[in-house]
Tab-separated table of C-alpha atoms and ligand atoms in Angstrom:
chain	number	residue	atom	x	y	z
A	1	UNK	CA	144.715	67.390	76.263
A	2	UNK	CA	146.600	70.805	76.606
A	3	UNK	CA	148.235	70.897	80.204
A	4	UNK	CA	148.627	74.299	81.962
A	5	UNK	CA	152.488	74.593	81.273
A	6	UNK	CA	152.057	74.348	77.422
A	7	UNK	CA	151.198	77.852	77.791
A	8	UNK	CA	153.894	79.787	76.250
A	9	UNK	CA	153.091	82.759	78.892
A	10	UNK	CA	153.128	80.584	81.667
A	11	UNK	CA	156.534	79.440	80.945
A	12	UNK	CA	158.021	82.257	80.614
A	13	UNK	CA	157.468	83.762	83.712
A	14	UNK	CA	157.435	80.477	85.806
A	15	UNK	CA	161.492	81.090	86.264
A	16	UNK	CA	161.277	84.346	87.779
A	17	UNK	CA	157.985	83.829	89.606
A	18	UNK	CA	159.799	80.467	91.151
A	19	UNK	CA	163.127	81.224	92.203
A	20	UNK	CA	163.803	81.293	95.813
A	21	UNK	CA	166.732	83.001	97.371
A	22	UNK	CA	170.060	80.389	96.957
A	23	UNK	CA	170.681	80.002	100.881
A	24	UNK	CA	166.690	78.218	100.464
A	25	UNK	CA	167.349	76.666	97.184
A	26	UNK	CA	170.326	75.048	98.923
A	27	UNK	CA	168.270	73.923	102.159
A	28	UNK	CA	166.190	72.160	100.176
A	29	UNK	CA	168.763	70.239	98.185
A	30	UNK	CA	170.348	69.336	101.244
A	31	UNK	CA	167.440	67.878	102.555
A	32	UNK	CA	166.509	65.970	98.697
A	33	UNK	CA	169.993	64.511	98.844
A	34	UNK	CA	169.967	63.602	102.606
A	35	UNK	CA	167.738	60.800	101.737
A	36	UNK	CA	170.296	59.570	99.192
A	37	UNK	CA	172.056	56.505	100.715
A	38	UNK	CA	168.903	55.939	102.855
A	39	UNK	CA	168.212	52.739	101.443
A	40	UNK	CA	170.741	50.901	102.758
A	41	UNK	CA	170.145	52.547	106.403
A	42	UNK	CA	166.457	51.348	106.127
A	43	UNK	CA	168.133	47.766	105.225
A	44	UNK	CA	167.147	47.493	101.610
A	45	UNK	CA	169.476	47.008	98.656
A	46	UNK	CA	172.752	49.564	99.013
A	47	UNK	CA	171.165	51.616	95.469
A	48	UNK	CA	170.894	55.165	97.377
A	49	UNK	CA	174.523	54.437	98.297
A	50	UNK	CA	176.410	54.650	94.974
A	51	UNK	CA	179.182	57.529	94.872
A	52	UNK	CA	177.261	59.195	91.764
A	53	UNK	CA	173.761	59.110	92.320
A	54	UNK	CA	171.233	59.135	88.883
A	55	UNK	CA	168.606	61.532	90.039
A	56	UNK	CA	165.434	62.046	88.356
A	57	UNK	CA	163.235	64.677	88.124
A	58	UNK	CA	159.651	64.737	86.746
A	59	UNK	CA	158.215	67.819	85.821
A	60	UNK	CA	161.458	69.503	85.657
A	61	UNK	CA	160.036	73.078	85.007
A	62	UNK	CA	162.458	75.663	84.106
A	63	UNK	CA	165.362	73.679	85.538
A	64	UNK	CA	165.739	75.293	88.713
A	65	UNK	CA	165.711	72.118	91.389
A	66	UNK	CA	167.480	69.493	88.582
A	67	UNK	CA	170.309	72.172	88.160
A	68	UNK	CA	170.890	72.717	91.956
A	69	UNK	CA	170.681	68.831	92.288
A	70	UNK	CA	173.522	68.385	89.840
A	71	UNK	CA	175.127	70.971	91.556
A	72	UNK	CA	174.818	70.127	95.325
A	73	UNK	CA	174.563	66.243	95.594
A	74	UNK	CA	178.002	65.023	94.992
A	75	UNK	CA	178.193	63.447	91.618
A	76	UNK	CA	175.196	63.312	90.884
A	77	UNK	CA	173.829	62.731	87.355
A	78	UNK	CA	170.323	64.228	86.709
A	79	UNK	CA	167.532	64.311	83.800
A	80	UNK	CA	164.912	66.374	84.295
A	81	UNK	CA	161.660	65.381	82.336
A	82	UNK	CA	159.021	67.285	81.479
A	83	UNK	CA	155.489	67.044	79.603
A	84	UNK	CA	155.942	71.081	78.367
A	85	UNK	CA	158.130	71.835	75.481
A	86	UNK	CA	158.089	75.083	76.463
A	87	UNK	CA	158.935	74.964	80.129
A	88	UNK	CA	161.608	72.353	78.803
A	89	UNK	CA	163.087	75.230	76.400
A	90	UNK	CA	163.464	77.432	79.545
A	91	UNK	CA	164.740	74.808	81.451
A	92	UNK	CA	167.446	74.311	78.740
A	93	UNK	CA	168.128	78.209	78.609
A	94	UNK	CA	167.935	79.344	82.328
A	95	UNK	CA	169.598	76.402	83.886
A	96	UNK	CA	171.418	74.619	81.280
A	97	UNK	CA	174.639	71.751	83.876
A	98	UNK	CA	176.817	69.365	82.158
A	99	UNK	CA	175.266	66.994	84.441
A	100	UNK	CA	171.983	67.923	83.347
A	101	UNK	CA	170.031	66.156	80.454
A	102	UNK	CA	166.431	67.652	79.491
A	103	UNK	CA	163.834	65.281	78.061
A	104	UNK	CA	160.169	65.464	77.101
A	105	UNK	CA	158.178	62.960	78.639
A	106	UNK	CA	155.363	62.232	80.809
A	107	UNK	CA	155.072	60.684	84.411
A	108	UNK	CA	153.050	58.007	83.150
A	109	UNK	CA	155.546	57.193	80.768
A	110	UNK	CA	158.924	58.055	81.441
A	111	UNK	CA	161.984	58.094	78.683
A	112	UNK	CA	164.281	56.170	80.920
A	113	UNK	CA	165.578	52.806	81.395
A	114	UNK	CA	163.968	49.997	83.957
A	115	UNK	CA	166.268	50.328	87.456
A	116	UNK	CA	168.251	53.462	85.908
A	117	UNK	CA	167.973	55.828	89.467
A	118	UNK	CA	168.939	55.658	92.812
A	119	UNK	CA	166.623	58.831	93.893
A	120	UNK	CA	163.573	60.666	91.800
A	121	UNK	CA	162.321	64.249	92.989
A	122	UNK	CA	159.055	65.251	92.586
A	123	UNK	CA	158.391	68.987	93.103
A	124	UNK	CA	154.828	70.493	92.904
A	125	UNK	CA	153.775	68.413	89.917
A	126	UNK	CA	151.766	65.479	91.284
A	127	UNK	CA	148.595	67.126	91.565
A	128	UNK	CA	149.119	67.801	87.636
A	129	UNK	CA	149.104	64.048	87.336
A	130	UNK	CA	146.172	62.357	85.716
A	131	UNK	CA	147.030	59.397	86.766
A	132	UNK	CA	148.996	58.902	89.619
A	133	UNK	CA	148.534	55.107	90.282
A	134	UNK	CA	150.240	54.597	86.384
A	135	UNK	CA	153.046	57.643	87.935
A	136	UNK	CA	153.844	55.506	90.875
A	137	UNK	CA	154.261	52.283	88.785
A	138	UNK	CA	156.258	53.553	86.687
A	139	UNK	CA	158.462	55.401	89.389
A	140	UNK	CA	158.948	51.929	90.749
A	141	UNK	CA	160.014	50.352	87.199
A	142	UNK	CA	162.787	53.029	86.431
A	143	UNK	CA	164.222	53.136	90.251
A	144	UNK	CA	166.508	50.743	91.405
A	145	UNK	CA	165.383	48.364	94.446
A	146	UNK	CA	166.046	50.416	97.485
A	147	UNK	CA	165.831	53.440	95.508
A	148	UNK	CA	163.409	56.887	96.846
A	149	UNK	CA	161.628	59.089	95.456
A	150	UNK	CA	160.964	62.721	97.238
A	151	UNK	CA	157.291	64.151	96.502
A	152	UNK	CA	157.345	68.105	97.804
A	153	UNK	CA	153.996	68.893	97.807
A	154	UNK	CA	150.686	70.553	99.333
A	155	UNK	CA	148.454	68.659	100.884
A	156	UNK	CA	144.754	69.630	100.788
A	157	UNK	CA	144.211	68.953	104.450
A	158	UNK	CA	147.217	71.555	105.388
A	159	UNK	CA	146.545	74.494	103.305
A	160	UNK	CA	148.415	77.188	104.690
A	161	UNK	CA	150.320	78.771	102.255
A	162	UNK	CA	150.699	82.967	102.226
A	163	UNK	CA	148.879	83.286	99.069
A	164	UNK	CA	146.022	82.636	100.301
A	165	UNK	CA	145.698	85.672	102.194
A	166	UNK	CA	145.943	87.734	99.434
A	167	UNK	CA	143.474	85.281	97.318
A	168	UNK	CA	140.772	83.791	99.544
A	169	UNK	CA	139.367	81.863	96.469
A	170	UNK	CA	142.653	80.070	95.796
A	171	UNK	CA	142.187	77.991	99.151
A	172	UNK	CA	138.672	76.250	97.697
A	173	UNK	CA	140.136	75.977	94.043
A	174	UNK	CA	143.133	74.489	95.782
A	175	UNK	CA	141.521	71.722	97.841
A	176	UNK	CA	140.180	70.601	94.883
A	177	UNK	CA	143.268	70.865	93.103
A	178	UNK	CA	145.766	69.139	95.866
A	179	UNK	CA	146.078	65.654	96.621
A	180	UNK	CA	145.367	64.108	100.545
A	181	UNK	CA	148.059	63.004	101.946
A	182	UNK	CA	146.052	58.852	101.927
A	183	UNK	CA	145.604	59.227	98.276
A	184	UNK	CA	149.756	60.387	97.966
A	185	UNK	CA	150.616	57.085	100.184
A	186	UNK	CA	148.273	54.646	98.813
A	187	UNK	CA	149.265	55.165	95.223
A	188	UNK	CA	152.715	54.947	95.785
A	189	UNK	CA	152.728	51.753	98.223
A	190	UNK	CA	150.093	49.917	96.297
A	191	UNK	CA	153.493	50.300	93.588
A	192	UNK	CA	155.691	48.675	95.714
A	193	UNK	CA	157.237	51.786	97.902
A	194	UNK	CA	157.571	51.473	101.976
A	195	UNK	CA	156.721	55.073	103.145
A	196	UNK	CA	159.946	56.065	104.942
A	197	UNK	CA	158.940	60.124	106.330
A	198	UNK	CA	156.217	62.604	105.645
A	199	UNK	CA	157.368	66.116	106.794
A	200	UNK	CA	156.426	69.442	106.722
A	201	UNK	CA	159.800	71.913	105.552
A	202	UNK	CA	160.110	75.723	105.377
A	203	UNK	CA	162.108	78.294	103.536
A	204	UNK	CA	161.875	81.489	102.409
A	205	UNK	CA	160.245	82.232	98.764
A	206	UNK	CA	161.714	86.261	98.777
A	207	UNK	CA	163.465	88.352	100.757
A	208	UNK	CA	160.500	90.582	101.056
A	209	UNK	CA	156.683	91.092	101.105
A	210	UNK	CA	157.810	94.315	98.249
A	211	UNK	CA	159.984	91.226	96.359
A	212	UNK	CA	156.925	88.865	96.511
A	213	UNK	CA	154.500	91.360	95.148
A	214	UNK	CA	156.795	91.967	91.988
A	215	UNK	CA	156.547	88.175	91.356
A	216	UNK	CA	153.218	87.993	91.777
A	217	UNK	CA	152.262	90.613	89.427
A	218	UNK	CA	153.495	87.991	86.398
A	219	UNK	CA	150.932	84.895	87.420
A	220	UNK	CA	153.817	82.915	87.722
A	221	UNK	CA	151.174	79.931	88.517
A	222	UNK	CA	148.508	78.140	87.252
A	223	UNK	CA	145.917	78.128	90.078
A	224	UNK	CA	146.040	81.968	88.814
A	225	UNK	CA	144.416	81.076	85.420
A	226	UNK	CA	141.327	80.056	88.194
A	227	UNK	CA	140.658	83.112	89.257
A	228	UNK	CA	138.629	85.893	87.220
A	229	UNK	CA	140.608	88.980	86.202
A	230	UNK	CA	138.259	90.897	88.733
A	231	UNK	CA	139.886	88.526	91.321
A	232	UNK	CA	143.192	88.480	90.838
A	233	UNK	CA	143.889	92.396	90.187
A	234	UNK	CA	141.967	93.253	93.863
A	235	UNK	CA	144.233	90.288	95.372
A	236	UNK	CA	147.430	92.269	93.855
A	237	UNK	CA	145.451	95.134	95.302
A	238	UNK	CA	145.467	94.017	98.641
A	239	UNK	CA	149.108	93.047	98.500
A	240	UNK	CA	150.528	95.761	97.013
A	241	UNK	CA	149.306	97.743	99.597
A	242	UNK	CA	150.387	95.503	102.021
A	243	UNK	CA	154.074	95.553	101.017
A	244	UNK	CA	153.790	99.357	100.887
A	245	UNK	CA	153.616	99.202	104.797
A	246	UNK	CA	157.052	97.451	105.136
A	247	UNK	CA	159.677	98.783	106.828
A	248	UNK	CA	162.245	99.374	103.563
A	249	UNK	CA	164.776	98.500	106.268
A	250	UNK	CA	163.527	95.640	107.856
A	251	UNK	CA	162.212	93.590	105.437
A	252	UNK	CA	160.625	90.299	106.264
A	253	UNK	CA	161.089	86.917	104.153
A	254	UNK	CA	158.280	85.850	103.140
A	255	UNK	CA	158.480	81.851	103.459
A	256	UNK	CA	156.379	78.863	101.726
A	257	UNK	CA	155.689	75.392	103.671
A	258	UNK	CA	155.873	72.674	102.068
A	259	UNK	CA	154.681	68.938	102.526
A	260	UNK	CA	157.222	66.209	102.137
A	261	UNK	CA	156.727	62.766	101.809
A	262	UNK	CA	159.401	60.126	100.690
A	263	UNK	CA	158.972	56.677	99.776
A	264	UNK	CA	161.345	54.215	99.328
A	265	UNK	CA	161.518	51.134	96.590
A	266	UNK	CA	161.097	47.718	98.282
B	1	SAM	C1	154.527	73.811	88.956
B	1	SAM	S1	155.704	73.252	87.783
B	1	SAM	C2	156.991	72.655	88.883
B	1	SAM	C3	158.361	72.824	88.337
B	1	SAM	C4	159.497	72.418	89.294
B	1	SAM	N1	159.432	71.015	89.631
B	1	SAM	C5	159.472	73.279	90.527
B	1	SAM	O1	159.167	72.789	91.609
B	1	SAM	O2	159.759	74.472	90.426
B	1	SAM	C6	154.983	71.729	87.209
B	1	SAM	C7	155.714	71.132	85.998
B	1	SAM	O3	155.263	69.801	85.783
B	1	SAM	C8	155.036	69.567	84.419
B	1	SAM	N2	154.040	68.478	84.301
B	1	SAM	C9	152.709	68.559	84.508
B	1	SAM	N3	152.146	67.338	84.365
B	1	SAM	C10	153.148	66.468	84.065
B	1	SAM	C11	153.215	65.061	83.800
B	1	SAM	N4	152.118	64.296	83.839
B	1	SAM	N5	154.408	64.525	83.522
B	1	SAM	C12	155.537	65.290	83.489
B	1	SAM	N6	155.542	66.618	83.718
B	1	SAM	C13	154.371	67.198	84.017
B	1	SAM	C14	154.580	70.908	83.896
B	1	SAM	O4	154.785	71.026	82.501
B	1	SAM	C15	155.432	71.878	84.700
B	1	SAM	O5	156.651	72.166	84.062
C-alpha cells in the first residue's frame, strides 16, 4: 500500500511546512528528554538513566526532532526510522548529526535490536499506523525494561488546532483520522507499558499569521490531499486575507497544541 509520505511532493515541502521557530523546537526537546532517567524515579530498572541515552524515533520525517534530539539531550545517540524513502532522503539532506543514523523501516517492524533504547519519540505518526497494537509490541521488544516512549499527538476528542479555522472540513476528516486518547493507552499497556503522564504542551509553529500563510500555501500535510482543490484554495483565501490584517509590527505567533502521552516499559 502507498502511504501518504511516499509522495515525492509531499516530502519536499514537509521541511519547510514543519519547522517551528528554534526557541519551540528546543521547548519541546527539553520536555522529550525530561522524561529520560524517569524510569528509575518511577522505581523501574535504572535504563532512562544511562549517561548516553539511545533514542529512537519512528517516523523520523525530514529529520527535524531526531536532529534536535541528538543535539539537545546530552549524549544522546539517535536513529530515526522511517517507512518513506523520500522523506528519509530529506531527512538525510536537511538534518544530516553525527549522532544521527537514518533507516527505512516500519513501526510494525523496526530495524533495531531487542532492548537497544532507553527512550523512543513518537511525533505525529501514530495515526499513520495500521496497526498500532503490532507498533506497541514491538516498541516494548526494542526498549529496554524501564525504558519510555513519548507519543506527541492529536487526540480526536481535543481538536483544537488553528487550522481548522481556516479549513472547517479538516476537523470531520480529522476525527476520523486521529486516534482517542483509550485507544492510544490501551494499545500501548496491553504491550506491557505503565502510562506515566498524558499532557497537553504548546509552542509556537511561526512567528506570524503572514509566516503561517506562506507555509500553508505548499500543503505541507497530508490531511490537505482530503480536501478538494475548491476547498483548500478558499481556505488559503480566507487566511491570506486574514494575515493581511496584521499589524506588520506586532506580529502574533501563531502556536499548535499538542497532546502528550508517555508510557513507560514495565
Ligand atoms: C507527519 S510526518 C511526522 C514527521 C516528524 N516525526 C515530525 O513530527 O515532524 C509522519 C512520518 O511518519 C512516517 N510514517 C508513516 N507511517 C509509518 C509507519 N507505519 N512506520 C514508520 N514511519 C511511518 C511518514 O513517512 C512520515 O515521514
Amino acid at each position: 500500500m502507498k502511504r501518504a509520505y511516499d509522495d515525492e511532493r509531499l516530502a519536499r515541502s514537509y521541511e519547510s511546512g514543519n519547522e517551528m521557530p528554534d526557541e519551540a523546537l528546543r521547548a519541546w526537546v527539553g520536555l522529550i528528554g525530561s522524561y529520560v532517567g524517569s524510569a528509575a524515579a518511577s522505581g523501574a530498572s535504572a535504563s532512562g538513566d544511562r549517561p548516553a541515552p539511545d533514542v529512537l524515533e519512528v517516523g523520523s520525517g525530514t529529520g527535524m526532532f531526531a536532529a534536535a534530539m541528538a543535539q539537545w539531550i546530552d549524549g544522546a545517540n539517535v536513529l530515526g526510522v522511517d517507512a518513506s524513502e523520500a522523506m528519509l532522503s530529506e531527512a538525510r539532506r536537511h538534518h544530516p548529526h553525527p549522532a544521527v543514523r537514518y533507516a527505512h523501516g516500519t513501526a510494525e517492524s523496526l530495524p533495531a535490536a531487542d532492548d537497544a533504547f532507553d527512550l523512543a519519540l513518537l511525533s505525529r505518526v501514530i495515526h499513520h499506523f495500521p496497526d498500532r497494537a503490532a507498533a506497541a509490541r514491538e516498541l516494548a521488544r526494542v526498549l529496554r525494561p524501564g525504558g519510555t516512549v513519548v507519543v506527541r499527538t492529536t487526540f480526536k476528542e481535543r481538536l483544537d488546532a488553528v487550522v481548522y479555522d481556516y479549513w472547517p472540513p479538516l476537523r470531520a476528516t480529522d476525527a476520523l483520522r486521529f486516534p482517542a486518547m483509550d485507544d492510544v493507552t490501551a494499545a500501548f499497556t496491553a504491550a506491557g507499558f505503565d502510562v506515566r503522564e498524558i499532557r497537553s504542551f504548546t509552542q509556537p509553529v511561526t512567528r506570524s499569521l503572514r509566516d503561517y500563510h506562506a507555509r500553508m500555501t505548499t500543503q505541507p500535510q497530508s490531511k490537505f490531499d482530503l480536501l478538494t482543490p475548491a476547498q483548500f484554495s478558499s481556505g488559503l483565501d480566507r487566511l491570506a486575507a486574514a494575515a493581511d490584517r496584521e499589524p506588520y509590527d506586532d506580529p502574533a505567533p501563531v502556536d499548535e497544541r499538542y497532546d502528550v502521552a508517555v508510557f513507560t516499559l514495565r
